[in-house]
PDB file of C-alpha atoms in Angstrom:
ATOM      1  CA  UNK A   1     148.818  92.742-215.951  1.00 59.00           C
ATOM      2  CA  UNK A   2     149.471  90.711-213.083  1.00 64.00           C
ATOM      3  CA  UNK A   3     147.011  91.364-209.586  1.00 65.00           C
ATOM      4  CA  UNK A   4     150.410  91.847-207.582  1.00 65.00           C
ATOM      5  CA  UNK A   5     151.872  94.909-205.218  1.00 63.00           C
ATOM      6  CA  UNK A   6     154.684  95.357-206.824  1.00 70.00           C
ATOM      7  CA  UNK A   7     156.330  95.880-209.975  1.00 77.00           C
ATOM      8  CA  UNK A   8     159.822  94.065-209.915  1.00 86.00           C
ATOM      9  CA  UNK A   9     160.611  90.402-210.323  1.00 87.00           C
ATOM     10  CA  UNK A  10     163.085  88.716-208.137  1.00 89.00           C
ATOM     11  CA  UNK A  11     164.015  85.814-210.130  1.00 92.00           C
ATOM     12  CA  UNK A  12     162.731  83.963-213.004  1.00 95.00           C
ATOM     13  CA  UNK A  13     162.961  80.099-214.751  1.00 96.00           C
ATOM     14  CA  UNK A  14     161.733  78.415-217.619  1.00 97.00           C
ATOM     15  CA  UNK A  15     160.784  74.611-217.633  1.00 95.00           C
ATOM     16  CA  UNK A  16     163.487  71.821-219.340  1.00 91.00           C
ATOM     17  CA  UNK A  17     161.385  72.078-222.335  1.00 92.00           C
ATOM     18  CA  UNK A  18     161.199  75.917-222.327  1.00 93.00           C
ATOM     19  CA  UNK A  19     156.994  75.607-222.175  1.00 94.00           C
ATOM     20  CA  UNK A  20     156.601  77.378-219.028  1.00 95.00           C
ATOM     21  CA  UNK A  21     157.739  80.099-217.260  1.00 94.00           C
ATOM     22  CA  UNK A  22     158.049  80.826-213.261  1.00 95.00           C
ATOM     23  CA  UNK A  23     158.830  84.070-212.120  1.00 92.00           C
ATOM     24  CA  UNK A  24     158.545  85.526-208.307  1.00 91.00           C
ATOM     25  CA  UNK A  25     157.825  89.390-208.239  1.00 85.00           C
ATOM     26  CA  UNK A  26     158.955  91.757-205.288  1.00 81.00           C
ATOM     27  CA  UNK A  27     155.808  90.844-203.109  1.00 80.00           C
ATOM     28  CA  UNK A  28     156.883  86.953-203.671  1.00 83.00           C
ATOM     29  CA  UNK A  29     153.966  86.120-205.542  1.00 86.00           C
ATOM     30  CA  UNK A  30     154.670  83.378-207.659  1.00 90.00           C
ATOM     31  CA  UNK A  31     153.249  83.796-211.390  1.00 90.00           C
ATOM     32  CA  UNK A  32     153.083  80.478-213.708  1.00 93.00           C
ATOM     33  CA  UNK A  33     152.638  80.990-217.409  1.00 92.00           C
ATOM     34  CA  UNK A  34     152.010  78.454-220.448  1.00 92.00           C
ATOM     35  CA  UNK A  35     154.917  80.477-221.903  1.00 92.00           C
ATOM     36  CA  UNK A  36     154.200  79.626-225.398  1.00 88.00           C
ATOM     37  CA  UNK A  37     150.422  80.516-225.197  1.00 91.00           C
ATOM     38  CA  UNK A  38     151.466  84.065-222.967  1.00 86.00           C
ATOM     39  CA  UNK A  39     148.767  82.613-220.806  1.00 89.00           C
ATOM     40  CA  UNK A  40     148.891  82.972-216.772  1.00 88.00           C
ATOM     41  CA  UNK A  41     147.996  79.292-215.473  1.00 92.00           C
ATOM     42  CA  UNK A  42     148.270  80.422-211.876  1.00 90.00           C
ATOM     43  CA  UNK A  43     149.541  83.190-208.978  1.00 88.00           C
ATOM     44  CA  UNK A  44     150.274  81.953-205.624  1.00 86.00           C
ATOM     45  CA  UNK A  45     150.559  84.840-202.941  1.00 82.00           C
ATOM     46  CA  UNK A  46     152.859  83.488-199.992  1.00 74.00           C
ATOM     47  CA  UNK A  47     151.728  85.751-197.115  1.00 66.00           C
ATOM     48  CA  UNK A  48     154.981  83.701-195.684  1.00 64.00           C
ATOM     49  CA  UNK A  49     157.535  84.271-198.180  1.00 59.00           C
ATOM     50  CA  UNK A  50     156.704  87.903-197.798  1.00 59.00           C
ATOM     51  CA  UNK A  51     158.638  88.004-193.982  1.00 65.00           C
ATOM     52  CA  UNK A  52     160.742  85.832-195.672  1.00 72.00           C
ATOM     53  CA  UNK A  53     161.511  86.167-199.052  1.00 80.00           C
ATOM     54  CA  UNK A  54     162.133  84.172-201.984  1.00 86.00           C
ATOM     55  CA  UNK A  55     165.443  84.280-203.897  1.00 90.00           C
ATOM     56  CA  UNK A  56     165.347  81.859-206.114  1.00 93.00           C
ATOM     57  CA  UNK A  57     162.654  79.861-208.320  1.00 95.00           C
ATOM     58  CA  UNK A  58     163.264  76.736-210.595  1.00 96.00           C
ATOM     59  CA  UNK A  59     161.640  73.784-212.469  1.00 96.00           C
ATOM     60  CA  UNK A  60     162.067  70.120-211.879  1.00 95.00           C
ATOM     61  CA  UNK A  61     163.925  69.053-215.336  1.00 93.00           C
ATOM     62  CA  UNK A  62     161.922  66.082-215.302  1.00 91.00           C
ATOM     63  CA  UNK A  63     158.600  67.213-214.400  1.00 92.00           C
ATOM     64  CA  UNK A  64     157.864  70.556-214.984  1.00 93.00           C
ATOM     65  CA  UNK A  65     154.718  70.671-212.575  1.00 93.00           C
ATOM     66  CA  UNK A  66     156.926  70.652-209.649  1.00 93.00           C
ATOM     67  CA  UNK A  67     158.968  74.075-208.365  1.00 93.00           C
ATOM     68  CA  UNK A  68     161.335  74.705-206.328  1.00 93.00           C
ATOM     69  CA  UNK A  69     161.433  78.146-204.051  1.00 91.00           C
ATOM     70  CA  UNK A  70     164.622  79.199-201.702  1.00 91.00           C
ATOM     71  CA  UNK A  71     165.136  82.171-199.704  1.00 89.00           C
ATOM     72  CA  UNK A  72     166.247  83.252-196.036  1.00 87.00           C
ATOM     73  CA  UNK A  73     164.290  81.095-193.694  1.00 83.00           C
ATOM     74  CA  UNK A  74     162.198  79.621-197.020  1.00 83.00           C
ATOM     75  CA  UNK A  75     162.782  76.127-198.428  1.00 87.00           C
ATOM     76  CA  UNK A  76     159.594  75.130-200.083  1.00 87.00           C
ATOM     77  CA  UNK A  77     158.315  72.715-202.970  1.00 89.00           C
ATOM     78  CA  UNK A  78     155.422  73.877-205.126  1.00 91.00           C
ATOM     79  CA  UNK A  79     152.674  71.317-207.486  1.00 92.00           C
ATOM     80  CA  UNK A  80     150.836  72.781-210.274  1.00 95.00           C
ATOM     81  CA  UNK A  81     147.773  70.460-210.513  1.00 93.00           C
ATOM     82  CA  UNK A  82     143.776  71.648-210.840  1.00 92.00           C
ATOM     83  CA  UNK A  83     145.034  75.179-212.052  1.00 91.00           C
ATOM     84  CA  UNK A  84     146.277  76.129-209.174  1.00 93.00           C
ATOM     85  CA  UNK A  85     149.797  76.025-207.456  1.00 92.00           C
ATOM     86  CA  UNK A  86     149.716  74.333-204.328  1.00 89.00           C
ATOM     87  CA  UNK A  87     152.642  74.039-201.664  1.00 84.00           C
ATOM     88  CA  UNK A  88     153.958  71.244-200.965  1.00 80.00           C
ATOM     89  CA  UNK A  89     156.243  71.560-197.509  1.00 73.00           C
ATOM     90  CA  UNK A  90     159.343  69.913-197.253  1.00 73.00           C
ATOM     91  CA  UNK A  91     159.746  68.186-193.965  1.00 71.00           C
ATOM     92  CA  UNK A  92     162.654  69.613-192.427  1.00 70.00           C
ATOM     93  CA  UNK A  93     162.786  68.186-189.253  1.00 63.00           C
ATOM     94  CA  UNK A  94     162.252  70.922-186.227  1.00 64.00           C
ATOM     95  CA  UNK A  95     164.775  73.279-186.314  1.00 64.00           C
ATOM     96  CA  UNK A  96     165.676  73.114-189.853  1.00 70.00           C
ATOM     97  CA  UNK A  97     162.588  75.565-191.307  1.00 68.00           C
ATOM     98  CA  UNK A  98     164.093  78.678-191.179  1.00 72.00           C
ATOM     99  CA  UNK A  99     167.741  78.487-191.876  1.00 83.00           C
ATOM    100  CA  UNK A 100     169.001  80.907-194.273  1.00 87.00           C
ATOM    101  CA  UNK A 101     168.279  79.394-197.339  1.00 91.00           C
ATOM    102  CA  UNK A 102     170.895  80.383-199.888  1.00 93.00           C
ATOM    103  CA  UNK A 103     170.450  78.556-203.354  1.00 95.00           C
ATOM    104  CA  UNK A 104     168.606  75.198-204.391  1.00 96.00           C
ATOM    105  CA  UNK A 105     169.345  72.676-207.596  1.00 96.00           C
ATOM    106  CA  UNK A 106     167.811  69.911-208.718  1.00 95.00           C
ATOM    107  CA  UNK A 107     170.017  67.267-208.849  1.00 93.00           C
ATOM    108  CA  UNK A 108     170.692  65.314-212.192  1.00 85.00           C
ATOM    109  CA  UNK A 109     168.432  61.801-213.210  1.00 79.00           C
ATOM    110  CA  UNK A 110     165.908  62.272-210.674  1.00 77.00           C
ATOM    111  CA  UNK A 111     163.565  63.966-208.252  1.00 86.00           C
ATOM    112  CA  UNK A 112     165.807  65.012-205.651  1.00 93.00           C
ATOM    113  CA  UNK A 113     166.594  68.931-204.606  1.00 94.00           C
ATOM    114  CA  UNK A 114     169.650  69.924-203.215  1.00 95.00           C
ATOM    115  CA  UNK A 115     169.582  73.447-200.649  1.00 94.00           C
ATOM    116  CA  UNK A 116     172.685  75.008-199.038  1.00 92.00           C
ATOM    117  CA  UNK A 117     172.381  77.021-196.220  1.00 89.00           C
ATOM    118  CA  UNK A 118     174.375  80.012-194.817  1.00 87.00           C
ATOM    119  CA  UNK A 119     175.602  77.823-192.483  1.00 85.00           C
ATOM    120  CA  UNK A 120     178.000  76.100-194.879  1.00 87.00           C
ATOM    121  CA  UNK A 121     174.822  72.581-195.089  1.00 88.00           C
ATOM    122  CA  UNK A 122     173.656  70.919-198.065  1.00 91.00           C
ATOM    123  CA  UNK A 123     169.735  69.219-197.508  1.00 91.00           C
ATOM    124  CA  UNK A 124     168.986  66.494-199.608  1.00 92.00           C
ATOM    125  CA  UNK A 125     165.277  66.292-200.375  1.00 90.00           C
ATOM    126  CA  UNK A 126     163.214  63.820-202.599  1.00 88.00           C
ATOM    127  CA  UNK A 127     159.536  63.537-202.643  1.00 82.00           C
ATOM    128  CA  UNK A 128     159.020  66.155-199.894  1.00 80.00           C
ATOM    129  CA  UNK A 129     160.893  64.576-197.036  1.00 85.00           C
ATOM    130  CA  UNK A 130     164.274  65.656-196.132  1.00 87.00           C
ATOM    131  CA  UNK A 131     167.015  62.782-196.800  1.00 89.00           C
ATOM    132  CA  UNK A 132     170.326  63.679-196.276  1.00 88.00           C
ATOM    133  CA  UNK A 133     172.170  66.468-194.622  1.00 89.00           C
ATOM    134  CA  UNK A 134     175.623  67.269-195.634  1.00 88.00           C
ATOM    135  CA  UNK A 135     178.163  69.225-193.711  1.00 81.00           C
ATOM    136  CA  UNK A 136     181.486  68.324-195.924  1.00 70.00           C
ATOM    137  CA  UNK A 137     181.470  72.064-197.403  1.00 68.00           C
ATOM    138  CA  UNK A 138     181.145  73.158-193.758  1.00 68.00           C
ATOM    139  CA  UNK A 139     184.436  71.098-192.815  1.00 72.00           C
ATOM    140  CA  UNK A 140     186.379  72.035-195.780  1.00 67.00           C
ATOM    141  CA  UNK A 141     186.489  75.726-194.550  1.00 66.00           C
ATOM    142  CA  UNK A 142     182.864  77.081-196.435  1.00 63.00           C
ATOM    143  CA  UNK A 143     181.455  78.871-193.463  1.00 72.00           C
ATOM    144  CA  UNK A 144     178.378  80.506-195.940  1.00 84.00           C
ATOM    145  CA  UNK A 145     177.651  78.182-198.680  1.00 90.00           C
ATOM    146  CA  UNK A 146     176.622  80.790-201.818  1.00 91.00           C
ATOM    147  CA  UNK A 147     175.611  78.442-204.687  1.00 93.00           C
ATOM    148  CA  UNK A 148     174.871  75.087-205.986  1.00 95.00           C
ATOM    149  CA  UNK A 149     175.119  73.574-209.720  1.00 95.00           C
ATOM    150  CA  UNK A 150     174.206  70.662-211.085  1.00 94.00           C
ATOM    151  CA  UNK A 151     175.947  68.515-213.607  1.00 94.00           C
ATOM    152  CA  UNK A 152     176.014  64.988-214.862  1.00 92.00           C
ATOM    153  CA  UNK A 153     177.210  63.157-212.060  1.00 92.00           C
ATOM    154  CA  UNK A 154     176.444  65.332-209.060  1.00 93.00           C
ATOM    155  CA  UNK A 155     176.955  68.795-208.344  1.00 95.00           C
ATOM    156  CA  UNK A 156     179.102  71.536-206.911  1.00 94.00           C
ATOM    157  CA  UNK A 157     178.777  74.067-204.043  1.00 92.00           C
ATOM    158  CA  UNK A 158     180.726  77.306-203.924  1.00 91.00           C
ATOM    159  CA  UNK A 159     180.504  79.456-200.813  1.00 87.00           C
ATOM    160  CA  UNK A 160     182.582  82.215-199.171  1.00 84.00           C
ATOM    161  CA  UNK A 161     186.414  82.182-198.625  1.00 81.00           C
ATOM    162  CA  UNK A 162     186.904  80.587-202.633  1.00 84.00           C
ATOM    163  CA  UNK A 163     185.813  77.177-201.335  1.00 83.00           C
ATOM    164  CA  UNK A 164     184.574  74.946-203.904  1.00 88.00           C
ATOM    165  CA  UNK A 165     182.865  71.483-203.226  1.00 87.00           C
ATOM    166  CA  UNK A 166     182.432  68.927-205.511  1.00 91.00           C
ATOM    167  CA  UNK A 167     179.379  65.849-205.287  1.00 91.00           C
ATOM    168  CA  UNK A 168     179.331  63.022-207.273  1.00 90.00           C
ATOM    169  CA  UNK A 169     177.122  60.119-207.282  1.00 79.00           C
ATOM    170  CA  UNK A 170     178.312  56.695-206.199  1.00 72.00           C
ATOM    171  CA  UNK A 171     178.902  54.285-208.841  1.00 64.00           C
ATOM    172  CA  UNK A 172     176.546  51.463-207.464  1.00 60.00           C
ATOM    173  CA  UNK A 173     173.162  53.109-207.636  1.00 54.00           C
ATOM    174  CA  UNK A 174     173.853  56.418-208.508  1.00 50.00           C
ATOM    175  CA  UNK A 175     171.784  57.738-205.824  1.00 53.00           C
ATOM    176  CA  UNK A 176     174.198  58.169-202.955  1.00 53.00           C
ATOM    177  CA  UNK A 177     176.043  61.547-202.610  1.00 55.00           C
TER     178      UNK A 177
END
């Protein structure tokens, strides 16, 4: 039984290797568990999250201490380290902290997260510190932007109207979007 207000989970994800398990419940605690040991490592209460709210919860495939949170107005990283899940604020640059927050990815060979906004935006982050902003879904017609999805080389973004955007990696360094 978990010490939480509510009885509902929002969303849920397992690590790359399937070890451990996030899940947010309806008071947007977030609950980490060894998943193979059915073990609780830690429970994070986010007095914030709770005006806020928290969507959607994933794992970084390459290092499955680090997590990922989006909601309306919430965009944060998350460290498991000491037992204990600490936040780890991206820096969003004033006036970019409480967008509407739509969906997050991670994006493919590396530790950079990808969030799209309501307002048709993709923010790049890596390491806690926001890199790029991109406003091409915006200008191809995407007013909301609904979802992001990794694959090999990049990564799509689907938001309202049918509008479907698609980021790949330049060839050079295979960093640039």
């Amino acid at each position: 039984a978990l010490d939480v207000a509510s009885s509902e989970f929002i969303t849920a994800a397992f690590s790359g290797d399937s070890k451990m398990l996030a899940a947010v419940t309806g008071d947007f605690t977030i609950a980490l568990w060894l998943w193979d040991k059915g073990r609780l490592l830690a429970l994070q209460k986010n007095a914030m999250a709770a005006s806020f709210g928290i969507t959607r919860v994933s794992f970084n495939p390459s290092d499955s201490n680090t997590l990922a949170t989006t909601g309306p107005k919430f965009f944060k990283l998350w460290r498991y380290a000491d037992g204990q899940l600490k936040v780890w604020n991206v820096n969003l640059h004033k006036g970019r902290e409480h967008q509407g927050y739509t969906d997050h990815c991670w994006l493919p060979g590396d530790d950079r997260v990808a969030a799209c906004t309501d307002q048709g935006e993709i923010l790049i982050a890596e390491k806690g510190e926001l890199k790029t902003v991109l406003a091409s879904a915006a200008a191809a017609g995407a007013a909301r932007l609904l979802c992001l999805a990794p694959f090999a080389r990049g990564f799509l973004a689907a938001g309202e109207g049918g509008v479907i955007c698609v980021f790949e990696a330049a060839k050079e360094d295979g960093k640039d979007l």
